[in-house]
Amino acid sequence: MDIVTFLIQLLNAVQYGLLLFLVAGGLTLIFGIMGVINLAHGSFYMIGAYLAWSLSEQLGSLWLAIVAGVALSVALGLLLEWLFFRHLYRRDHLYQVLLTYGLILIFEELRSILWGDDVHGVRVPEVLSGSIPLTDTLSYPVYRLWISAVCVGLAALLYFVIQRTRLGMMIRAGASNREMVQALGIDIGLLHRVVFALGVALAALAGMLAAPVSSVFPGMGNQVLIVCFVVVVIGGIGSIKGALLAALLIGLVDTFGKVVELEIAGFGVLPELAGMSVYLMMAAVLLWRPEGIFGRRLA
Amino acid sequence: MHDPETTPHRSRRRFVAAASALAGCSLVPRLGRAQPAKIRLGLMLPYTGTYAQLGLAIDNGLRLALEGNGGRLAGRDVELRRVDDESDPAKATDNANRLITRDKVDVLIGSVHSGVALGMLKVARETGTLMLIPNAGADAATGALCSRNVFRTSFSNWQPVHPLGKVLAERGHKSAVFITWKYAAGEESLGSFREGYAKVGGRVVKELFVPFPNVEFQALLTEIAAVRPDAVACFFAGGGAVKFVRDYAAAGLKDKIPLYGSGFLTEGVLAAQGPAAEGLLTTLHYADSLDNPRNKAFRAAYARAFKMQADVYAVQGYDTGLLLAQALARVKGDLDDRDGMIGAMESAVIDSPRGRWTMSRAHNPIQDIYLRRVENGDNKVIGVAWKALEDPARGCRMG
């Protein structure tokens, strides 16, 4: 593999990793701050993708679809928090897994009723279609560069809000000592509502951004959820920094696993291993640091 | 849940049945026995998912053939039992068993996905049920797993791709990359292409796979651009074919490395692919523009009945109906005469929109493979890539 190809594959890997981070970031945020294991997180990704498709068909523009879709998913997040999730904060993880698994089934069924079971493509907006030639044969699609830029921007924004703002300070404080924050007169319920809606919006937005490059199809949420759990486990549960690093790592392993051929004793092995490579990496990381790369050491 | 039995045609059929029953009562009482029971056809097809359009086209084609017969086969009414197989091999045996034991179908028809068809085949072999395959190309179905009671009206995966190597060589392409989904149909297409291409001195420099039914091709397209083969050959169909052709053009490869494929790449999806598909060369046992009266009549009738253009899947569904009609007519509607049925199907000559074809000893069509080019959103025939191609049917030993 020459250097230009390598760099472009690197771009592919980073783009996939960043998108993954957007989904996994919300998952780890909700777990780290509110202590809720949300199996339905992948469903929000799927809902986002379906919203992007059906709204852009209705409104005729992916941009409008994204704006309306984010608003809808924030509303959905707030509603679900009020209906279900606020009852889960102090409960055992088993309750959380049961309830959120139930939500997966409900969302799949609703998706089937509302939108059917077909595969749909979403058109890339005119300004972002086409590709930039990098060498005489290699070029890179503009839309993918744009997604990467948006994801970097969002990651930076997320970091800034959590580390540098008053809201972020309250969120961090609420995560470590709920009672103390309440005693200081901060409405912890409101805080949780905000964080949850933010997580849902991030997952849905990731689905909307991914729709034109990955198509929109039934079961896409569960596919992404499994990889997201790998991201959260590798990065350390609750760590945004860890999620970013782990998502990028998975992007690399997945992309290069697909294209690099390795021969051992005359047998081409790597393409066959590509499907497993992500899990092999998780196993390796966990052997080295059972709590994840940026996880808090378990006592 | 999706209810496979609520189709608009059902109520119409009921109405027709009720009307004819009324009419029957007013006539003089017939002599002899009561009306023979209906012939039940069990359809296992994908009505949802990446292959949904394909399933619908086969269903339409079959119904068109039946309606050409007045909705009857050898004087008996026909009832269709439909199951959405979701292109999920894991559900194939259960669905097939349900059709045979609960719905008591006389003939099992399906499917599009090779994995599903192999699951059905297992049940058909165990129960001895007559089975017709209207699409799935799994080589084994008419190869190592061939069976007296199983017939294919479509193609084996080996067939449409085999002539592709010759086509590439004739155009001076000495090396090629092959890309496909990693499942039976993809791997068998690759095997057949490799074999046909090697015979004419071509070399497959790289084989690339995507898990079925994923459509994220970016990393592999980058790899193709880096390897710089003379040509790219591929096997994709349905929704995945739309995405691949569009991504191939979007990656800027279309004008640099010519893309070839088995004809499924452009079958039934040209409108969705748009300009990205213009100029693609593919090989298949059918083309919309085939110049024979049978095809013209078929296409006109199909367009009138379903308000859409026919494609190869519709033809395969149609031929399935023609084969059934021919065989049942030969045994005078007596499905209990199994040897007669099987013999009739084995010796059938189908006057199809794709051209006349016959059954091979392994129960697979012996048919012409055409070379087509996409021109103005149409699959134009530009020649016959291989005349009367018969599948080698490796490993088939019929009892």
Short mmCIF file of C-alpha atoms in Angstrom, two decimals, chain A residues 15 19 26-27 41 43 51-52 57 64 79 83 87 100 113 120 147 203 211 232 244 265 267:
data_model
loop_
_atom_site.label_atom_id
_atom_site.label_comp_id
_atom_site.label_asym_id
_atom_site.label_seq_id
_atom_site.Cartn_x
_atom_site.Cartn_y
_atom_site.Cartn_z
CA GLN A 15 -14.55 9.32 9.29
CA LEU A 19 -19.33 8.93 13.40
CA GLY A 26 -24.11 9.80 24.06
CA LEU A 27 -24.20 6.25 25.38
CA HIS A 41 -29.47 3.97 22.31
CA SER A 43 -32.67 2.73 18.21
CA LEU A 51 -36.20 10.69 10.02
CA ALA A 52 -33.49 11.94 7.67
CA GLU A 57 -38.44 13.19 1.00
CA LEU A 64 -34.25 20.99 6.71
CA LEU A 79 -40.70 12.57 26.56
CA LEU A 83 -42.14 8.56 30.85
CA HIS A 87 -37.81 6.07 37.24
CA THR A 100 -34.51 -0.47 27.53
CA ILE A 113 -45.50 0.22 11.04
CA HIS A 120 -33.83 3.39 1.42
CA ILE A 147 -19.28 14.54 8.12
CA ALA A 203 -27.35 9.48 18.45
CA ALA A 211 -27.99 7.96 6.23
CA VAL A 232 -17.57 2.26 25.63
CA LEU A 244 -13.26 9.22 21.27
CA ALA A 265 1.72 -20.04 5.61
CA PHE A 267 -3.33 -18.76 3.44
#
